[in-house]
Coordinates of C-alpha atoms and ligand atoms in Angstrom, one line a residue:
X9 CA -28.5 6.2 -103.9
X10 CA -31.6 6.8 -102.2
X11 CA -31.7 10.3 -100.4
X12 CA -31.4 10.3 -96.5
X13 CA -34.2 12.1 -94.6
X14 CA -33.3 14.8 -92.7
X15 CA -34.5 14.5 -89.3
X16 CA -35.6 16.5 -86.3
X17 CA -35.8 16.2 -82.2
X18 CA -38.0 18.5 -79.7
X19 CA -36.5 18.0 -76.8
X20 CA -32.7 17.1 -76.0
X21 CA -33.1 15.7 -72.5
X22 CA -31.7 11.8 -72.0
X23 CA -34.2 10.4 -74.7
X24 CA -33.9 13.0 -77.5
X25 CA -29.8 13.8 -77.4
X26 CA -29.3 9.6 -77.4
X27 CA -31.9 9.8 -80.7
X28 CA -30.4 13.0 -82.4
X29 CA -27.2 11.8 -81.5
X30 CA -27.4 8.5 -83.0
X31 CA -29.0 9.3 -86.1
X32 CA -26.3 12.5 -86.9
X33 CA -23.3 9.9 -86.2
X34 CA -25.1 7.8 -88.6
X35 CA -24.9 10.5 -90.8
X36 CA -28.6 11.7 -91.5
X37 CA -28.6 15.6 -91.1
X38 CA -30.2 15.9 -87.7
X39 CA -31.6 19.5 -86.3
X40 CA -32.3 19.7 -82.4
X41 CA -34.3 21.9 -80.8
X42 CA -34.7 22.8 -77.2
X43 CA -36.7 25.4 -74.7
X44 CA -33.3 25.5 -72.9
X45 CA -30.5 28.0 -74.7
X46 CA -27.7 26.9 -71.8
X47 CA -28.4 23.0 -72.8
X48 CA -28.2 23.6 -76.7
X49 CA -25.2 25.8 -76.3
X50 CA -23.2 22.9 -74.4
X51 CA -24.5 20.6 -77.1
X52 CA -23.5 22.9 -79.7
X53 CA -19.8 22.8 -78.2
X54 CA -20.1 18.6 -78.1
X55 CA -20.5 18.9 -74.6
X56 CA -23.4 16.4 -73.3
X57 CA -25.8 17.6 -71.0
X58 CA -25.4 14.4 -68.3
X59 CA -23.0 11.1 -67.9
X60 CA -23.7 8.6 -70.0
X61 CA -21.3 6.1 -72.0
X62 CA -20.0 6.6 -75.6
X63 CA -22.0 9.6 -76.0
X64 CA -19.7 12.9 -75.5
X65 CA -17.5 11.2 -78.4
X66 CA -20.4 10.8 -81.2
X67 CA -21.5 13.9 -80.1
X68 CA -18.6 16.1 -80.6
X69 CA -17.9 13.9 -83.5
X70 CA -21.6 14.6 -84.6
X71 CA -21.2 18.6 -84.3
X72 CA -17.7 18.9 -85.7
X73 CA -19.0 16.7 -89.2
X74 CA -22.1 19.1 -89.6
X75 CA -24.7 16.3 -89.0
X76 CA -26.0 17.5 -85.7
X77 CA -27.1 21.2 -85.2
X78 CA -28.6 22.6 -81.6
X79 CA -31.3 25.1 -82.2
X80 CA -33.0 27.4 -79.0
X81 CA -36.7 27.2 -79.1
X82 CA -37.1 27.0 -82.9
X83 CA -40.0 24.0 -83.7
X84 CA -40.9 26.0 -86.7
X85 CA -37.6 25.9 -88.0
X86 CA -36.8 21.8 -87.4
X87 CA -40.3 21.3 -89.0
X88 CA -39.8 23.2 -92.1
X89 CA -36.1 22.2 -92.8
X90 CA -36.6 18.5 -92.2
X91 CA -39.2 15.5 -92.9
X92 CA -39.2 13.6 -89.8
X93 CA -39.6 14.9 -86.4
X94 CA -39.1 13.1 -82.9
X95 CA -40.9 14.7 -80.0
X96 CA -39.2 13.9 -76.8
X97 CA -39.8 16.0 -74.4
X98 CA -40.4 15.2 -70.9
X99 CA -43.8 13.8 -69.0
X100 CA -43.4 14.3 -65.4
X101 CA -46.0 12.9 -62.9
X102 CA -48.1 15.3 -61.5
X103 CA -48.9 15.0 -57.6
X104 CA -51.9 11.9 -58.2
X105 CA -49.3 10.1 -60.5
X106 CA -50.9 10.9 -63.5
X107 CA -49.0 11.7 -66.1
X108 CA -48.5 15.9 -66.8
X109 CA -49.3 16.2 -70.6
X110 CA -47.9 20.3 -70.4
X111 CA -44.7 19.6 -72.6
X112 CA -45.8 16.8 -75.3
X113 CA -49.3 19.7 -75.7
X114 CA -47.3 23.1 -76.4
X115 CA -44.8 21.3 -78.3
X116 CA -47.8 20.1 -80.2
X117 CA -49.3 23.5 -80.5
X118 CA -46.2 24.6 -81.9
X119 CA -45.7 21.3 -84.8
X120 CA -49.3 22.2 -85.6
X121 CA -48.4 26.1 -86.6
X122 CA -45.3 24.8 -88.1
X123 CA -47.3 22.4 -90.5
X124 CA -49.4 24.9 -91.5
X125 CA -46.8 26.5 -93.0
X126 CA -45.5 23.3 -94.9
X127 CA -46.8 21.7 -98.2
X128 CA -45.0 18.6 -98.6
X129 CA -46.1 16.0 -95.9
X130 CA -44.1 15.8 -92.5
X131 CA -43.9 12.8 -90.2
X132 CA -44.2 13.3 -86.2
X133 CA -43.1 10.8 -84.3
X134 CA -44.2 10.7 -80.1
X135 CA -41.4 9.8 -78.3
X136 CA -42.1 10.4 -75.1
X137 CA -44.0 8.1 -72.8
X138 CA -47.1 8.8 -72.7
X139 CA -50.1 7.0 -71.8
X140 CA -52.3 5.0 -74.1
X141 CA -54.4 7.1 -75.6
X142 CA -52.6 10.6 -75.6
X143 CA -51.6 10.7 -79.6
X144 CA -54.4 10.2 -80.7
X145 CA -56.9 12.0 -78.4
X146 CA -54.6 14.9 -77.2
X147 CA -51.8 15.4 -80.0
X148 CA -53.5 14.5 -83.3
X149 CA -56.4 17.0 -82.4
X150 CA -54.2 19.8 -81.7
X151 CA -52.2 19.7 -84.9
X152 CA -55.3 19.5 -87.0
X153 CA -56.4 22.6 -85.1
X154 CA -53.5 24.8 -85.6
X155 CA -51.9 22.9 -88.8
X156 CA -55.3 23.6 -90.2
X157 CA -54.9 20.2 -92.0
X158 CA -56.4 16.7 -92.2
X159 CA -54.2 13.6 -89.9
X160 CA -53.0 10.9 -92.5
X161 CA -53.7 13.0 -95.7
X162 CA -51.8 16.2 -95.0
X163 CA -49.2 14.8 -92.6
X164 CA -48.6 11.6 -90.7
X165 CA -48.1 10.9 -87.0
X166 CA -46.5 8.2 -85.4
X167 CA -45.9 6.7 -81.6
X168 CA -42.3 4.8 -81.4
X169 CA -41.8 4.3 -77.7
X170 CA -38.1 4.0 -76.8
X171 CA -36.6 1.2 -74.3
X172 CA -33.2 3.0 -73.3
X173 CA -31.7 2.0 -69.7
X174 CA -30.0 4.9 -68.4
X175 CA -26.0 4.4 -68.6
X176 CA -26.4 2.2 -71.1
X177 CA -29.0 4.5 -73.1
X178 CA -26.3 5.4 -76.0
X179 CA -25.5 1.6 -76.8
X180 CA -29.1 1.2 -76.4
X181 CA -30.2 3.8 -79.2
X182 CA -27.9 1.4 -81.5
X183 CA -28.9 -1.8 -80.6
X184 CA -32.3 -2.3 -80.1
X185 CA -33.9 -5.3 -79.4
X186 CA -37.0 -4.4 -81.3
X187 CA -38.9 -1.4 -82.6
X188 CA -42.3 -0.4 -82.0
X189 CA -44.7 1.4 -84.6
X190 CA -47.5 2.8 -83.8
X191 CA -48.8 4.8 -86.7
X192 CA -52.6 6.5 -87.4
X193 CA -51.8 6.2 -91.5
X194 CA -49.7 3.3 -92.8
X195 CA -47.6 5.7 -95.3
X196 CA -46.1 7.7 -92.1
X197 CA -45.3 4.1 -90.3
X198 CA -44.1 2.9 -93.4
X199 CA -41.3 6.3 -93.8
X200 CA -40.9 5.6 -90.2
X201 CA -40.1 2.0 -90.9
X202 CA -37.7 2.6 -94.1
X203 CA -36.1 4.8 -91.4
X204 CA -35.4 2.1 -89.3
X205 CA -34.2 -0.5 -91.6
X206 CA -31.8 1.7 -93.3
X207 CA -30.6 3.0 -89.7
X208 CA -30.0 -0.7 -88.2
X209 CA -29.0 -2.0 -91.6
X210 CA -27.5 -5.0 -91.6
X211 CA -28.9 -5.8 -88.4
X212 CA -32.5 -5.0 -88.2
X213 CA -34.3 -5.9 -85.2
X214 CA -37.8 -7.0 -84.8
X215 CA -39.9 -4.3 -86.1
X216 CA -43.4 -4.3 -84.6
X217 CA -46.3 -2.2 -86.6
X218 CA -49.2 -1.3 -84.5
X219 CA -52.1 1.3 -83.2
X220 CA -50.8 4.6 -81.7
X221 CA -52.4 3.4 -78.6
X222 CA -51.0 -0.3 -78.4
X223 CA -47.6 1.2 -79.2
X224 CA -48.1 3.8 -75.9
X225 CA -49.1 0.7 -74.1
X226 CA -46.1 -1.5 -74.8
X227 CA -43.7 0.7 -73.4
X228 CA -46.0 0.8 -69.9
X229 CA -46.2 -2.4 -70.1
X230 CA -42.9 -3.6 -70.4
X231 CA -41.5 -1.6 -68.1
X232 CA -44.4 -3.0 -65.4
X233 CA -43.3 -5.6 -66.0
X234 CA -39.9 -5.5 -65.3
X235 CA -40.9 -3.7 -61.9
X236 CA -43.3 -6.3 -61.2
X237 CA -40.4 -9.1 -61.6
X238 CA -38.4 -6.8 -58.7
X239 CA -41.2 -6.5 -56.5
X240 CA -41.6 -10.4 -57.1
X241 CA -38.0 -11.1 -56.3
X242 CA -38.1 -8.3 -53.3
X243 CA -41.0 -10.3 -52.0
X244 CA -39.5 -13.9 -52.0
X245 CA -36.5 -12.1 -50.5
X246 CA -38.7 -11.1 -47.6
X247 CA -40.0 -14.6 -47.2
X248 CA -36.2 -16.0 -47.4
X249 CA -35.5 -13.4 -44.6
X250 CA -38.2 -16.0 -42.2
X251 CA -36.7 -19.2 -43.3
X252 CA -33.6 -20.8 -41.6
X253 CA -30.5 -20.9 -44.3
X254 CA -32.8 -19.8 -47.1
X255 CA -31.0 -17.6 -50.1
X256 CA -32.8 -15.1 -52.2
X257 CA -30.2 -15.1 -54.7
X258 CA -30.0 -19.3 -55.3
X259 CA -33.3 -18.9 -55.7
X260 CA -33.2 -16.6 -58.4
X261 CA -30.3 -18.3 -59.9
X262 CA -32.4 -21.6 -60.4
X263 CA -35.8 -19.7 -61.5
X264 CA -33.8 -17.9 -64.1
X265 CA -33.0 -21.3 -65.6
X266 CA -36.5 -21.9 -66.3
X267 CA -36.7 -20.2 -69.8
X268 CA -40.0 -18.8 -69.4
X269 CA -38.7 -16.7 -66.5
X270 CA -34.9 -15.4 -67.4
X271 CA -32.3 -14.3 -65.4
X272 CA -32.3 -10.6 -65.8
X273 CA -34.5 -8.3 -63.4
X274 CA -34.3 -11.0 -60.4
X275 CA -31.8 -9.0 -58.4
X276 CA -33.3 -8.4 -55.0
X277 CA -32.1 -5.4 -52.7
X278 CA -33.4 -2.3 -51.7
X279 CA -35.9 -1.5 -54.5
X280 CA -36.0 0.0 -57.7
X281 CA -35.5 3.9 -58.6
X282 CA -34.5 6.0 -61.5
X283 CA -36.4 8.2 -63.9
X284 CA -38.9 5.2 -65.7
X285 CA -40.2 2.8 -63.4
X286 CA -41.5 4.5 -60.3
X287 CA -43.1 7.0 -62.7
X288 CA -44.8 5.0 -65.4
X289 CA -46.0 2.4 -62.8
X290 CA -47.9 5.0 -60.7
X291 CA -48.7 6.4 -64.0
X292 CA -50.4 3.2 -65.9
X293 CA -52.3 2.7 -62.1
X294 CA -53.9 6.2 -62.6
X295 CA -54.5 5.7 -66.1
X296 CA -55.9 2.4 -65.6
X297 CA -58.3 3.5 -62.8
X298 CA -59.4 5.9 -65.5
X299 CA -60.8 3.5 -67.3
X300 CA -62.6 2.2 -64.5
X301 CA -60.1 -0.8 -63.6
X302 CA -58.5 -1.1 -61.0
X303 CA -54.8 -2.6 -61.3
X304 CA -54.8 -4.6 -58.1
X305 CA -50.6 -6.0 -59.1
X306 CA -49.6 -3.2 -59.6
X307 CA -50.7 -1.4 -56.7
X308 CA -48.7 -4.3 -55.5
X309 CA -45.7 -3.7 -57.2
X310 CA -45.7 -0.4 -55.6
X311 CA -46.4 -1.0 -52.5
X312 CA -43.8 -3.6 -52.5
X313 CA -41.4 -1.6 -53.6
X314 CA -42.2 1.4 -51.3
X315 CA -41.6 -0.5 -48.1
X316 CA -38.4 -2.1 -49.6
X317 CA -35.6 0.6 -48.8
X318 CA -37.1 0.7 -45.0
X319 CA -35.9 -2.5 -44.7
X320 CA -32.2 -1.2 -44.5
X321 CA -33.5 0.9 -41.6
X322 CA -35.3 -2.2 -39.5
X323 CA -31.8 -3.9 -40.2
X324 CA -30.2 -0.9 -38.8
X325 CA -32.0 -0.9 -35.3
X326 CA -31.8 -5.0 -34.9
X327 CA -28.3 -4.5 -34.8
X328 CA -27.8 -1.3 -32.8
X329 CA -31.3 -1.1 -31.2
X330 CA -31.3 2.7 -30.8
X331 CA -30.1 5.1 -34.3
X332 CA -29.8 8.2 -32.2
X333 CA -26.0 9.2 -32.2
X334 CA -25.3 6.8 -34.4
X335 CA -22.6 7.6 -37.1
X336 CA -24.4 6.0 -40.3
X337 CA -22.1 4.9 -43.6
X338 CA -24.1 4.3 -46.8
X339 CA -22.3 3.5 -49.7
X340 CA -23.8 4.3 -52.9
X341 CA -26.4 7.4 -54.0
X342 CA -27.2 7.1 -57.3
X343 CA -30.2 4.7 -58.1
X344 CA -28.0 2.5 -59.9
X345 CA -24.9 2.3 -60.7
X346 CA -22.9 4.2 -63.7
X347 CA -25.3 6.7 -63.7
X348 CA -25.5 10.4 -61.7
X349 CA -29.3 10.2 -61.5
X350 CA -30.5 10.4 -58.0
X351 CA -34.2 10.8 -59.4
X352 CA -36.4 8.1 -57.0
X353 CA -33.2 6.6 -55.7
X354 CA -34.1 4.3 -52.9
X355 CA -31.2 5.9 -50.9
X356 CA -33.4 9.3 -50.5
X357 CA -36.2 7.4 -48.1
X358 CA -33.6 5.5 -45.9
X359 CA -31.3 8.7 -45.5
X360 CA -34.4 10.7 -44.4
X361 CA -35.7 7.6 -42.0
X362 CA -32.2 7.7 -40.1
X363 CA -31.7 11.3 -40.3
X364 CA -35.5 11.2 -38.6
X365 CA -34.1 8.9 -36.0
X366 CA -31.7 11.4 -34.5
X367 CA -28.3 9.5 -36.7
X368 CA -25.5 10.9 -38.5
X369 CA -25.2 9.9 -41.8
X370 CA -21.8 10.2 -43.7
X371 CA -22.0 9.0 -47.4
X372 CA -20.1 8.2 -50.6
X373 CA -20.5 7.6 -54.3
X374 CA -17.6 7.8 -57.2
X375 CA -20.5 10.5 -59.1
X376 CA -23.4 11.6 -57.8
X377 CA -22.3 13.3 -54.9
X378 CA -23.3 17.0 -56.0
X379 CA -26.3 15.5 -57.2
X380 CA -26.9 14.4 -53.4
X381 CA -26.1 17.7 -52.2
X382 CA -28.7 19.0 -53.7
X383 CA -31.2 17.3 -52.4
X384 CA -29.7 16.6 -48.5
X385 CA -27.9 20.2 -48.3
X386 CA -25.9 20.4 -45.5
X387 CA -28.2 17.7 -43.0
X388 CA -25.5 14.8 -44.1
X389 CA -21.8 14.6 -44.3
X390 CA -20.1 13.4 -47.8
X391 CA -16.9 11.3 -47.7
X392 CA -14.4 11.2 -50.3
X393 CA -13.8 8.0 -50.5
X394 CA -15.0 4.5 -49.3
X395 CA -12.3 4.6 -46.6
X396 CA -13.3 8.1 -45.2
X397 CA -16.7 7.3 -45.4
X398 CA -16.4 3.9 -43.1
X399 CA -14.2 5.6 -40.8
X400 CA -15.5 5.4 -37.1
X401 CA -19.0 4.6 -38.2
X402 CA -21.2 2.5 -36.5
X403 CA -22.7 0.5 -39.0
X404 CA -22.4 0.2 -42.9
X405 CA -25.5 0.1 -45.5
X406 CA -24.4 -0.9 -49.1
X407 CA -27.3 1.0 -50.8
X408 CA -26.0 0.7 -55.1
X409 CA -23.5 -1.8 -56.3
X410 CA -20.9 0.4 -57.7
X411 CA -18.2 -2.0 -58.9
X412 CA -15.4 -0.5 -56.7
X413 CA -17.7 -1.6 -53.3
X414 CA -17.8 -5.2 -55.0
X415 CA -13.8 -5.4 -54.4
X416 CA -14.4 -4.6 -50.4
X417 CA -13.1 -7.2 -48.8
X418 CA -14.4 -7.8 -44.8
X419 CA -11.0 -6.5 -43.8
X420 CA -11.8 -3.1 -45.2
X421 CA -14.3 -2.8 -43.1
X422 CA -13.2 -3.9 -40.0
X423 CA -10.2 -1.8 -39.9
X424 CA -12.1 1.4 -40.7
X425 CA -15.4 1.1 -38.6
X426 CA -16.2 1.4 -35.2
X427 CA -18.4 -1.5 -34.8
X428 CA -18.3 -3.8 -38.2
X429 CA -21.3 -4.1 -39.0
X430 CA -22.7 -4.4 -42.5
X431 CA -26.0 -4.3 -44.3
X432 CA -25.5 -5.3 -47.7
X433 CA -28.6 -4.1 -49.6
X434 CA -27.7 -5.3 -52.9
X435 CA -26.5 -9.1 -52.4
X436 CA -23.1 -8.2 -53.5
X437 CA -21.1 -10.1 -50.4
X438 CA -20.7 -13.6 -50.2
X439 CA -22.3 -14.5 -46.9
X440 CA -20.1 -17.1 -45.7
X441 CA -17.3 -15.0 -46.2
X442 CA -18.3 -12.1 -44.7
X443 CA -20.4 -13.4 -42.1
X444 CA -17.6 -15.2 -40.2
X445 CA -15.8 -12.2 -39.6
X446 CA -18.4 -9.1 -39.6
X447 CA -21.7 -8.7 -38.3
X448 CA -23.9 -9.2 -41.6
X449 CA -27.1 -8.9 -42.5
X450 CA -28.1 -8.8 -46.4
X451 CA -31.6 -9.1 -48.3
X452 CA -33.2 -12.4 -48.6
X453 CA -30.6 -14.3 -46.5
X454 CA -32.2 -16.5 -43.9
X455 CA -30.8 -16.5 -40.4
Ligands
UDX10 C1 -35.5 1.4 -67.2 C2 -35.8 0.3 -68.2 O1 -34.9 -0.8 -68.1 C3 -35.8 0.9 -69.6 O2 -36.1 -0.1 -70.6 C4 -36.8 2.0 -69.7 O3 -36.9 2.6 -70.9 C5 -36.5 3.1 -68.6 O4 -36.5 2.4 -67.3 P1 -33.4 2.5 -66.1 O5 -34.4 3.4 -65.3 O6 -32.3 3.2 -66.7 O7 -34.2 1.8 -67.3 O8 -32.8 1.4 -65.1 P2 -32.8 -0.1 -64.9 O9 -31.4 -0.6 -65.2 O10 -33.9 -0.8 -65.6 O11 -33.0 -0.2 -63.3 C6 -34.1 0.4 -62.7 C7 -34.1 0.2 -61.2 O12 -34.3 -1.2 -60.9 C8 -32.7 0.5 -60.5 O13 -33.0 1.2 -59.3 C9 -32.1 -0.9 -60.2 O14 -31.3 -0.9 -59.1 C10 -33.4 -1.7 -60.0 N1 -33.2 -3.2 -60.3 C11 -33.0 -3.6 -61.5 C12 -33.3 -4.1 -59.2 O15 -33.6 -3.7 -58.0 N2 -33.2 -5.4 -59.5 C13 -33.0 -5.9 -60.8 O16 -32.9 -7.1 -60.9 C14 -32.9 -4.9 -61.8

């Protein structure tokens, strides 16, 4: 039988645990390593680091077999003892929206010093997102400076771009629709390749072999895309909002019949958040503009998608003309639902827009309350449950459709609130229903 690799990962944030995690429960010999001893430590007890389906069990699974190993700080190490390494840590944006290269280049510095050390040749693989150009202009000349060594001869280096939607990131690392390759010498993206067809075996996915920089590119790309299709939908909403009995979401329905469209990504509500989108968007602009081009859609797409959450608010004051005093329920905090992640969540700008109007703002999620309270301290109130929060309030705005507000029925809130009103932010209502017996606005429904 041919000899696994063993395989290494910089960086265990969402990304990098989801990869070391599903390669050690497919039993390669996996070592992690991380700047963060309190991270690695839970990981070493099978404890993940953040919610996200499936994961605690492989991990623990992982640990207790021997496959998966957390090491503090120790590059050196997971390049020496392995063949393969996965860089994945993070690339915030930095104040402009260009991307903040800090992580990807000392973790470079340190593969570099770590491959000086090594004969046989060693495989790095970029992860992280990063924008077209950055492998091979930032990371390939810093290992050749400290490695000493020659790109393609003495080691290889790859790009693989990952596609993983947070609370389904897990499932994703194990079914992928396809896999990306960039490589700057064909034997790394063809060890790189192997890897992937013996990991997916007997269901191997499209694998796509390409530049380092096309590869950085598809993963901006796809993902503007997919915000550009929200900012389309979000904008056909608005002009349904102008139009007697017009519906965003029939609309939608029908479009996604047309097979060159698709259903997915054509829910319209409040805007997109999370972790990927806002950030590689504004990122891809700056890199774009860069270059000298100017990405007039998706300045759009942002713009678009800026304004969207404020909508919540204008709803708001049609309905109760002055905010001042008023007692505020939003339901739902995280950016999306089965997730934690409050990073970008389109709830953040509407809570700060009422709280600026002088209203009280009570709010509940089923997990990312603590997350909230970090960010809105003591300036809201946080309600233990749906009921509690709709208590007395004034009016409702359904900000992420957790399934347990789907089951709401109008006589939930009408018992509960003060004055039932309703904002439904994520078309999860059926109007007719709800309309007859509350007062109810929602996104892209005509008046
Ligand atoms: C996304 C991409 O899907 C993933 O491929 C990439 O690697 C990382 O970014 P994620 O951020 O986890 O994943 O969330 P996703 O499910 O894509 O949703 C992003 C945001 O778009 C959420 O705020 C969601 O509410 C919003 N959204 C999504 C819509 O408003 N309408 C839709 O139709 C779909």
């Amino acid at each position: 039988m041919k000899k696994q690799p063993r395989i290494s990962v910089i960086g265990v944030g969402y990304v990098g645990l989801c990869t070391a995690v599903g390669l050690a429960s497919k039993g390669y010999q996996v070592l992690a390593s991380d700047i963060d001893a309190e991270k690695i430590a839970k990981i070493n007890k099978g404890i993940p680091t953040f919610h996200e389906p499936g994961l605690q069990e492989k991990l623990t699974e992982s640990i207790t077999k021997g496959n998966l190993k957390g090491l503090v700080n120790a590059i050196d190490r997971a390049i020496l003892e392995t063949e393969l390494t996965y860089v994945a840590v993070g690339t915030p944006s930095k104040p402009d929206g260009s991307i903040d290269l800090q992580y990807i280049e000392s973790a470079a510095v340190s593969i570099g010093k770590a491959l000086k050390l090594k004969d046989a040749y060693h495989v790095t693989i970029i992860k992280s997102t990063v924008v077209p150009g950055t492998t091979q202009n930032s990371v390939k000349p810093i290992l050749e400076r400290e490695s000493k060594k020659k790109c393609g001869k003495d080691f290889g280096l790859c790009m693989n771009p990952e596609f993983l939607r947070q609370g389904s990131a897990f499932q994703d690392t194990l079914n992928a629709d396809r896999v990306v390759i960039g490589s700057y010498d064909k034997q790394s993206g063809d060890k790189l390749e192997d890897l992937y067809k013996e990991f997916y075996s007997p269901k191997v996915p499209p694998i796509i072999r390409t530049t380092l920089s096309t590869a950085e590119l598809i993963k901006y790309a796809s993902n503007a895309m997919l915000a550009t299709k929200i900012s389309f939908i979000n904008t056909i909403a608005n002009i349904c909002e102008k139009i007697p009995r017009a519906d965003v979401k029939v609309v939608a329905t029908a479009m996604g019949l047309d097979k060159r469209i698709g259903p997915l990504f054509l829910d319209a509500g409040l805007g997109y958040g999370g972790s990927c989108f806002p950030k590689d968007v504004k990122a891809l602009i700056a890199c774009s503009e860069q270059f000298g081009y100017i990405p007039e859609l998706l300045n759009s797409t942002e713009n678009v998608n800026k304004k969207q959450p404020l909508k919540a608010i204008d709803f708001c004051k049609k309905h109760l003309k002055v905010l001042e005093g008023k007692k505020i329920a939003i339901l739902g905090l995280a950016f999306k639902p089965d997730t934690d992640d409050m990073r970008e969540a389109r709830v953040i700008p509407i809570i700060n827009n009422l709280l600026s109007e002088g209203a009280q703002v009570i709010a509940y999620d089923p997990v990312a309350t603590s997350m909230a309270k970090t960010i809105f301290k003591d300036s809201i109130c946080y309600a233990n449950s749906v009921t509690d929060c709709l208590k007395k309030a004034d009016c409702c705005i359904l900000v992420t459709e957790w399934p347990e507000f789907k089951k709401l029925t109008p006589d939930d809130f009408i018992k509960n609130m003060k004055q039932p009103i309703l904002i439904d932010g994520r078309r999860i209502y059926e109007p007719k229903e709800f309309s007859k017996k509350l007062k109810f606005t929602a996104i892209g429904l005509g008046q």
